[in-house]
Amino acid sequence: NAGVTQTPKFRVLKTGQSMTLLCAQDMNHEYMYWYRQDPGMGLRLIHYSVGEGTTAKGEVPDGYNVSRLKKQNFLLGLESAAPSQTSVYFCASSTWTVGTEAFFGQGTRLTVV
Amino acid sequence: RKEVEQDPGPFNVPEGATVAFNCTYSNSASQSFFWYRQDCRKEPKLLMSVYSSGNEDGRFTAQLNRASQYISLLIRDSKLSDSATYLCVVINAGKSTFGDGTTLTVKP
């Protein structure tokens, strides 16, 4: 009964380093999303995917890349981390049907020093 | 102008009070609407969907006003456990946009 799983849960990066965050869902959902949440703010959409092999930009895509090679996985990459990317990252997935809720992972707390 | 805007809050209310939050959206083509609850440093969890006819779940009532492009959440008989941040989310063609959230603190 895993739902949406994010790895890692915590990470500290040095400026300029790269990393990949993995989101895995076992609910056969078509839609997957990556958000970032800064202190005192709501969730801002980074990228999203409406199905395997597709990706689209959200509100704040700069500095991030994504891939959806398999339906159950949605990867978020930071090629050259910057302190401004210090945030909590949430992944979510949902079905194709309009009106269906999204399920969230537990979040990844990333600090870039 | 942001696509989705919420009452800035914070709301500090005594137990038993009734409190209401509003959330406005700019895209008239938006299709689905939800309220999520987020506890400190945790992932958001669905509180309730918002249907065109309005819907109620216990002490919680959600309403949608398409003409004025806003959704609302009413909480009756507030409990200490209702203290959290409430996020509205608007969905259009698969893209979901969250509001910044309204923080509610219920005090004894």
PDB file of C-alpha atoms in Angstrom:
ATOM      1  CA  ASN A   1       0.000   0.000   0.000  1.00  0.00           C
ATOM      2  CA  ALA A   2       2.852   2.376  -0.878  1.00  0.00           C
ATOM      3  CA  GLY A   3       1.024   5.029  -2.942  1.00  0.00           C
ATOM      4  CA  VAL A   4       3.576   7.711  -3.871  1.00  0.00           C
ATOM      5  CA  THR A   5       7.166   7.269  -2.719  1.00  0.00           C
ATOM      6  CA  GLN A   6       9.879   9.905  -2.971  1.00  0.00           C
ATOM      7  CA  THR A   7      13.587   9.321  -2.576  1.00  0.00           C
ATOM      8  CA  PRO A   8      15.654  10.645  -0.961  1.00  0.00           C
ATOM      9  CA  LYS A   9      13.827  12.244   1.963  1.00  0.00           C
ATOM     10  CA  PHE A  10      16.695  14.587   2.879  1.00  0.00           C
ATOM     11  CA  ARG A  11      19.720  15.827   0.972  1.00  0.00           C
ATOM     12  CA  VAL A  12      22.391  18.491   1.333  1.00  0.00           C
ATOM     13  CA  LEU A  13      24.138  19.603  -1.850  1.00  0.00           C
ATOM     14  CA  LYS A  14      26.979  21.984  -2.531  1.00  0.00           C
ATOM     15  CA  THR A  15      26.408  24.741  -5.061  1.00  0.00           C
ATOM     16  CA  GLY A  16      27.031  23.412  -8.551  1.00  0.00           C
ATOM     17  CA  GLN A  17      26.419  19.760  -7.725  1.00  0.00           C
ATOM     18  CA  SER A  18      23.778  17.758  -9.528  1.00  0.00           C
ATOM     19  CA  MET A  19      21.210  15.300  -8.266  1.00  0.00           C
ATOM     20  CA  THR A  20      18.080  13.432  -9.244  1.00  0.00           C
ATOM     21  CA  LEU A  21      14.944  13.056  -7.155  1.00  0.00           C
ATOM     22  CA  LEU A  22      12.867   9.970  -7.820  1.00  0.00           C
ATOM     23  CA  CYS A  23       9.100   9.722  -7.531  1.00  0.00           C
ATOM     24  CA  ALA A  24       7.431   6.337  -7.837  1.00  0.00           C
ATOM     25  CA  GLN A  25       3.710   5.576  -7.768  1.00  0.00           C
ATOM     26  CA  ASP A  26       1.990   2.219  -7.769  1.00  0.00           C
ATOM     27  CA  MET A  27      -1.549   3.385  -8.554  1.00  0.00           C
ATOM     28  CA  ASN A  28      -1.247   3.323 -12.359  1.00  0.00           C
ATOM     29  CA  HIS A  29      -1.890   7.076 -12.488  1.00  0.00           C
ATOM     30  CA  GLU A  30      -1.443   8.968 -15.749  1.00  0.00           C
ATOM     31  CA  TYR A  31      -0.636  12.382 -14.282  1.00  0.00           C
ATOM     32  CA  MET A  32       2.434  13.092 -12.202  1.00  0.00           C
ATOM     33  CA  TYR A  33       3.668  16.399 -10.783  1.00  0.00           C
ATOM     34  CA  TRP A  34       6.686  17.944  -9.128  1.00  0.00           C
ATOM     35  CA  TYR A  35       6.202  20.912  -6.787  1.00  0.00           C
ATOM     36  CA  ARG A  36       8.438  22.963  -4.575  1.00  0.00           C
ATOM     37  CA  GLN A  37       7.311  24.607  -1.376  1.00  0.00           C
ATOM     38  CA  ASP A  38       9.240  27.402   0.275  1.00  0.00           C
ATOM     39  CA  PRO A  39       8.598  28.486   3.888  1.00  0.00           C
ATOM     40  CA  GLY A  40       5.250  30.184   4.339  1.00  0.00           C
ATOM     41  CA  MET A  41       4.255  29.654   0.748  1.00  0.00           C
ATOM     42  CA  GLY A  42       2.066  27.326  -1.228  1.00  0.00           C
ATOM     43  CA  LEU A  43       3.114  24.665  -3.679  1.00  0.00           C
ATOM     44  CA  ARG A  44       4.534  25.891  -6.958  1.00  0.00           C
ATOM     45  CA  LEU A  45       4.404  23.565  -9.932  1.00  0.00           C
ATOM     46  CA  ILE A  46       7.818  22.863 -11.461  1.00  0.00           C
ATOM     47  CA  HIS A  47       7.004  20.327 -14.174  1.00  0.00           C
ATOM     48  CA  TYR A  48       4.274  17.826 -14.790  1.00  0.00           C
ATOM     49  CA  SER A  49       3.481  14.869 -17.006  1.00  0.00           C
ATOM     50  CA  VAL A  50       0.176  13.737 -18.490  1.00  0.00           C
ATOM     51  CA  GLY A  51       1.455  10.303 -19.421  1.00  0.00           C
ATOM     52  CA  GLU A  52       4.466   8.109 -20.068  1.00  0.00           C
ATOM     53  CA  GLY A  53       6.978   9.851 -22.322  1.00  0.00           C
ATOM     54  CA  THR A  54       5.424  13.314 -21.915  1.00  0.00           C
ATOM     55  CA  THR A  55       6.469  16.297 -19.810  1.00  0.00           C
ATOM     56  CA  ALA A  56       5.366  19.913 -19.578  1.00  0.00           C
ATOM     57  CA  LYS A  57       6.592  23.033 -17.824  1.00  0.00           C
ATOM     58  CA  GLY A  58       4.839  24.411 -14.785  1.00  0.00           C
ATOM     59  CA  GLU A  59       5.171  27.779 -13.097  1.00  0.00           C
ATOM     60  CA  VAL A  60       8.854  27.558 -12.063  1.00  0.00           C
ATOM     61  CA  PRO A  61      10.693  25.184 -14.430  1.00  0.00           C
ATOM     62  CA  ASP A  62      14.032  26.986 -14.723  1.00  0.00           C
ATOM     63  CA  GLY A  63      16.988  25.046 -13.348  1.00  0.00           C
ATOM     64  CA  TYR A  64      15.134  21.719 -13.398  1.00  0.00           C
ATOM     65  CA  ASN A  65      14.661  18.909 -15.878  1.00  0.00           C
ATOM     66  CA  VAL A  66      12.315  15.933 -15.737  1.00  0.00           C
ATOM     67  CA  SER A  67      11.815  12.590 -17.407  1.00  0.00           C
ATOM     68  CA  ARG A  68       8.930  10.111 -17.500  1.00  0.00           C
ATOM     69  CA  LEU A  69      10.375   7.074 -19.215  1.00  0.00           C
ATOM     70  CA  LYS A  70       8.128   4.693 -17.289  1.00  0.00           C
ATOM     71  CA  LYS A  71       4.556   5.380 -16.278  1.00  0.00           C
ATOM     72  CA  GLN A  72       5.224   4.725 -12.614  1.00  0.00           C
ATOM     73  CA  ASN A  73       8.303   6.940 -12.292  1.00  0.00           C
ATOM     74  CA  PHE A  74       8.815  10.689 -12.603  1.00  0.00           C
ATOM     75  CA  LEU A  75      12.375  11.964 -12.152  1.00  0.00           C
ATOM     76  CA  LEU A  76      13.333  15.527 -11.256  1.00  0.00           C
ATOM     77  CA  GLY A  77      16.891  16.587 -12.029  1.00  0.00           C
ATOM     78  CA  LEU A  78      18.951  19.523 -10.834  1.00  0.00           C
ATOM     79  CA  GLU A  79      21.915  19.925 -13.172  1.00  0.00           C
ATOM     80  CA  SER A  80      23.770  22.615 -11.219  1.00  0.00           C
ATOM     81  CA  ALA A  81      22.240  23.250  -7.813  1.00  0.00           C
ATOM     82  CA  ALA A  82      21.920  26.800  -6.501  1.00  0.00           C
ATOM     83  CA  PRO A  83      21.071  28.034  -2.988  1.00  0.00           C
ATOM     84  CA  SER A  84      17.774  29.369  -4.381  1.00  0.00           C
ATOM     85  CA  GLN A  85      16.747  25.761  -4.944  1.00  0.00           C
ATOM     86  CA  THR A  86      16.769  25.060  -1.230  1.00  0.00           C
ATOM     87  CA  SER A  87      13.204  23.956  -0.629  1.00  0.00           C
ATOM     88  CA  VAL A  88      10.889  21.061   0.132  1.00  0.00           C
ATOM     89  CA  TYR A  89       9.997  19.133  -2.994  1.00  0.00           C
ATOM     90  CA  PHE A  90       6.745  17.204  -3.286  1.00  0.00           C
ATOM     91  CA  CYS A  91       5.743  14.742  -5.931  1.00  0.00           C
ATOM     92  CA  ALA A  92       2.119  13.894  -6.648  1.00  0.00           C
ATOM     93  CA  SER A  93       0.167  11.612  -8.959  1.00  0.00           C
ATOM     94  CA  SER A  94      -3.411  11.495 -10.170  1.00  0.00           C
ATOM     95  CA  THR A  95      -5.636   9.621 -12.630  1.00  0.00           C
ATOM     96  CA  TRP A  96      -6.583  10.839 -16.083  1.00  0.00           C
ATOM     97  CA  THR A  97     -10.135  11.545 -14.972  1.00  0.00           C
ATOM     98  CA  VAL A  98     -10.845  15.204 -14.298  1.00  0.00           C
ATOM     99  CA  GLY A  99     -11.949  15.775 -10.758  1.00  0.00           C
ATOM    100  CA  THR A 100      -9.911  13.090  -9.111  1.00  0.00           C
ATOM    101  CA  GLU A 101      -7.668  13.997  -6.254  1.00  0.00           C
ATOM    102  CA  ALA A 102      -3.906  13.916  -6.341  1.00  0.00           C
ATOM    103  CA  PHE A 103      -1.892  11.832  -3.902  1.00  0.00           C
ATOM    104  CA  PHE A 104       1.345  13.225  -2.527  1.00  0.00           C
ATOM    105  CA  GLY A 105       4.658  11.768  -1.533  1.00  0.00           C
ATOM    106  CA  GLN A 106       6.133  12.652   1.834  1.00  0.00           C
ATOM    107  CA  GLY A 107       8.484  15.278   0.457  1.00  0.00           C
ATOM    108  CA  THR A 108      12.218  15.736  -0.038  1.00  0.00           C
ATOM    109  CA  ARG A 109      13.976  18.375   2.019  1.00  0.00           C
ATOM    110  CA  LEU A 110      16.826  19.740  -0.064  1.00  0.00           C
ATOM    111  CA  THR A 111      19.413  22.195   1.196  1.00  0.00           C
ATOM    112  CA  VAL A 112      21.950  23.740  -1.166  1.00  0.00           C
ATOM    113  CA  VAL A 113      24.927  25.336   0.567  1.00  0.00           C
TER     114      VAL A 113
ATOM    115  CA  ARG B   1      -2.044  38.535 -10.905  1.00  0.00           C
ATOM    116  CA  LYS B   2      -1.681  35.029  -9.538  1.00  0.00           C
ATOM    117  CA  GLU B   3      -3.785  32.283 -11.094  1.00  0.00           C
ATOM    118  CA  VAL B   4      -5.079  31.224  -7.689  1.00  0.00           C
ATOM    119  CA  GLU B   5      -5.295  33.520  -4.680  1.00  0.00           C
ATOM    120  CA  GLN B   6      -6.359  32.767  -1.142  1.00  0.00           C
ATOM    121  CA  ASP B   7      -7.274  34.825   1.889  1.00  0.00           C
ATOM    122  CA  PRO B   8      -3.888  35.703   3.380  1.00  0.00           C
ATOM    123  CA  GLY B   9      -4.773  34.877   6.977  1.00  0.00           C
ATOM    124  CA  PRO B  10      -3.682  33.827   9.509  1.00  0.00           C
ATOM    125  CA  PHE B  11      -6.975  33.051  11.164  1.00  0.00           C
ATOM    126  CA  ASN B  12      -6.937  32.681  14.939  1.00  0.00           C
ATOM    127  CA  VAL B  13     -10.269  31.497  16.312  1.00  0.00           C
ATOM    128  CA  PRO B  14     -11.573  29.992  19.554  1.00  0.00           C
ATOM    129  CA  GLU B  15     -12.830  26.455  19.736  1.00  0.00           C
ATOM    130  CA  GLY B  16     -16.405  26.189  18.531  1.00  0.00           C
ATOM    131  CA  ALA B  17     -16.157  29.125  16.164  1.00  0.00           C
ATOM    132  CA  THR B  18     -17.230  29.100  12.536  1.00  0.00           C
ATOM    133  CA  VAL B  19     -14.598  30.198  10.041  1.00  0.00           C
ATOM    134  CA  ALA B  20     -14.663  30.605   6.269  1.00  0.00           C
ATOM    135  CA  PHE B  21     -11.901  30.788   3.684  1.00  0.00           C
ATOM    136  CA  ASN B  22     -12.126  31.986   0.114  1.00  0.00           C
ATOM    137  CA  CYS B  23     -10.039  31.189  -2.911  1.00  0.00           C
ATOM    138  CA  THR B  24     -10.304  33.010  -6.248  1.00  0.00           C
ATOM    139  CA  TYR B  25      -9.078  31.746  -9.598  1.00  0.00           C
ATOM    140  CA  SER B  26      -8.415  33.614 -12.820  1.00  0.00           C
ATOM    141  CA  ASN B  27      -8.946  30.971 -15.511  1.00  0.00           C
ATOM    142  CA  SER B  28     -12.639  30.599 -16.273  1.00  0.00           C
ATOM    143  CA  ALA B  29     -11.947  27.304 -18.069  1.00  0.00           C
ATOM    144  CA  SER B  30     -10.777  25.643 -14.849  1.00  0.00           C
ATOM    145  CA  GLN B  31     -12.422  22.292 -14.439  1.00  0.00           C
ATOM    146  CA  SER B  32     -11.835  20.834 -11.000  1.00  0.00           C
ATOM    147  CA  PHE B  33     -11.410  22.260  -7.554  1.00  0.00           C
ATOM    148  CA  PHE B  34     -10.230  20.840  -4.255  1.00  0.00           C
ATOM    149  CA  TRP B  35      -9.368  21.809  -0.723  1.00  0.00           C
ATOM    150  CA  TYR B  36      -6.266  20.245   0.821  1.00  0.00           C
ATOM    151  CA  ARG B  37      -5.048  20.355   4.372  1.00  0.00           C
ATOM    152  CA  GLN B  38      -1.368  20.566   5.218  1.00  0.00           C
ATOM    153  CA  ASP B  39       0.070  20.074   8.668  1.00  0.00           C
ATOM    154  CA  CYS B  40       3.431  21.563   9.517  1.00  0.00           C
ATOM    155  CA  ARG B  41       6.231  20.092   7.353  1.00  0.00           C
ATOM    156  CA  LYS B  42       3.988  17.284   6.106  1.00  0.00           C
ATOM    157  CA  GLU B  43       2.600  16.488   2.676  1.00  0.00           C
ATOM    158  CA  PRO B  44      -0.788  17.964   1.714  1.00  0.00           C
ATOM    159  CA  LYS B  45      -3.759  15.666   2.099  1.00  0.00           C
ATOM    160  CA  LEU B  46      -7.143  15.936   0.454  1.00  0.00           C
ATOM    161  CA  LEU B  47      -9.787  17.522   2.631  1.00  0.00           C
ATOM    162  CA  MET B  48     -12.615  17.577   0.124  1.00  0.00           C
ATOM    163  CA  SER B  49     -13.486  18.021  -3.521  1.00  0.00           C
ATOM    164  CA  VAL B  50     -15.594  21.012  -4.515  1.00  0.00           C
ATOM    165  CA  TYR B  51     -18.628  20.234  -6.644  1.00  0.00           C
ATOM    166  CA  SER B  52     -20.698  22.693  -8.631  1.00  0.00           C
ATOM    167  CA  SER B  53     -23.710  22.061  -6.428  1.00  0.00           C
ATOM    168  CA  GLY B  54     -21.705  22.479  -3.241  1.00  0.00           C
ATOM    169  CA  ASN B  55     -20.921  19.676  -0.859  1.00  0.00           C
ATOM    170  CA  GLU B  56     -20.785  19.013   2.824  1.00  0.00           C
ATOM    171  CA  ASP B  57     -18.735  16.584   4.883  1.00  0.00           C
ATOM    172  CA  GLY B  58     -19.535  16.766   8.554  1.00  0.00           C
ATOM    173  CA  ARG B  59     -18.445  20.169   9.839  1.00  0.00           C
ATOM    174  CA  PHE B  60     -16.960  21.158   6.484  1.00  0.00           C
ATOM    175  CA  THR B  61     -18.828  22.747   3.588  1.00  0.00           C
ATOM    176  CA  ALA B  62     -17.301  23.598   0.227  1.00  0.00           C
ATOM    177  CA  GLN B  63     -18.906  25.775  -2.416  1.00  0.00           C
ATOM    178  CA  LEU B  64     -18.077  26.827  -5.951  1.00  0.00           C
ATOM    179  CA  ASN B  65     -19.183  30.056  -7.578  1.00  0.00           C
ATOM    180  CA  ARG B  66     -18.256  29.877 -11.256  1.00  0.00           C
ATOM    181  CA  ALA B  67     -19.747  33.265 -12.106  1.00  0.00           C
ATOM    182  CA  SER B  68     -17.480  35.036  -9.638  1.00  0.00           C
ATOM    183  CA  GLN B  69     -14.687  32.476  -9.994  1.00  0.00           C
ATOM    184  CA  TYR B  70     -14.149  31.537  -6.399  1.00  0.00           C
ATOM    185  CA  ILE B  71     -14.436  28.572  -4.093  1.00  0.00           C
ATOM    186  CA  SER B  72     -15.029  28.644  -0.381  1.00  0.00           C
ATOM    187  CA  LEU B  73     -14.523  26.415   2.631  1.00  0.00           C
ATOM    188  CA  LEU B  74     -16.636  26.762   5.755  1.00  0.00           C
ATOM    189  CA  ILE B  75     -15.659  25.051   8.990  1.00  0.00           C
ATOM    190  CA  ARG B  76     -18.270  24.913  11.732  1.00  0.00           C
ATOM    191  CA  ASP B  77     -17.660  24.160  15.409  1.00  0.00           C
ATOM    192  CA  SER B  78     -13.886  24.445  15.054  1.00  0.00           C
ATOM    193  CA  LYS B  79     -11.728  21.914  16.898  1.00  0.00           C
ATOM    194  CA  LEU B  80      -8.156  22.252  18.101  1.00  0.00           C
ATOM    195  CA  SER B  81      -7.279  19.528  15.599  1.00  0.00           C
ATOM    196  CA  ASP B  82      -8.443  21.755  12.735  1.00  0.00           C
ATOM    197  CA  SER B  83      -5.325  23.893  13.185  1.00  0.00           C
ATOM    198  CA  ALA B  84      -3.448  23.568   9.909  1.00  0.00           C
ATOM    199  CA  THR B  85      -2.846  25.311   6.618  1.00  0.00           C
ATOM    200  CA  TYR B  86      -5.648  24.977   4.084  1.00  0.00           C
ATOM    201  CA  LEU B  87      -4.721  24.992   0.414  1.00  0.00           C
ATOM    202  CA  CYS B  88      -7.076  25.357  -2.493  1.00  0.00           C
ATOM    203  CA  VAL B  89      -6.119  23.828  -5.811  1.00  0.00           C
ATOM    204  CA  VAL B  90      -7.548  24.483  -9.249  1.00  0.00           C
ATOM    205  CA  ILE B  91      -7.106  22.059 -12.129  1.00  0.00           C
ATOM    206  CA  ASN B  92      -7.225  22.882 -15.834  1.00  0.00           C
ATOM    207  CA  ALA B  93      -6.343  20.296 -18.496  1.00  0.00           C
ATOM    208  CA  GLY B  94      -4.304  18.308 -16.032  1.00  0.00           C
ATOM    209  CA  LYS B  95      -2.286  21.249 -14.752  1.00  0.00           C
ATOM    210  CA  SER B  96      -2.856  21.877 -11.066  1.00  0.00           C
ATOM    211  CA  THR B  97      -2.294  25.262  -9.449  1.00  0.00           C
ATOM    212  CA  PHE B  98      -2.253  25.701  -5.693  1.00  0.00           C
ATOM    213  CA  GLY B  99      -2.990  28.779  -3.671  1.00  0.00           C
ATOM    214  CA  ASP B 100      -0.450  29.918  -1.090  1.00  0.00           C
ATOM    215  CA  GLY B 101      -2.608  28.575   1.714  1.00  0.00           C
ATOM    216  CA  THR B 102      -4.459  30.028   4.670  1.00  0.00           C
ATOM    217  CA  THR B 103      -3.233  29.170   8.134  1.00  0.00           C
ATOM    218  CA  LEU B 104      -5.840  28.436  10.778  1.00  0.00           C
ATOM    219  CA  THR B 105      -5.078  28.263  14.479  1.00  0.00           C
ATOM    220  CA  VAL B 106      -7.864  27.135  16.786  1.00  0.00           C
ATOM    221  CA  LYS B 107      -7.301  28.079  20.413  1.00  0.00           C
ATOM    222  CA  PRO B 108      -8.860  26.657  23.587  1.00  0.00           C
TER     223      PRO B 108
END
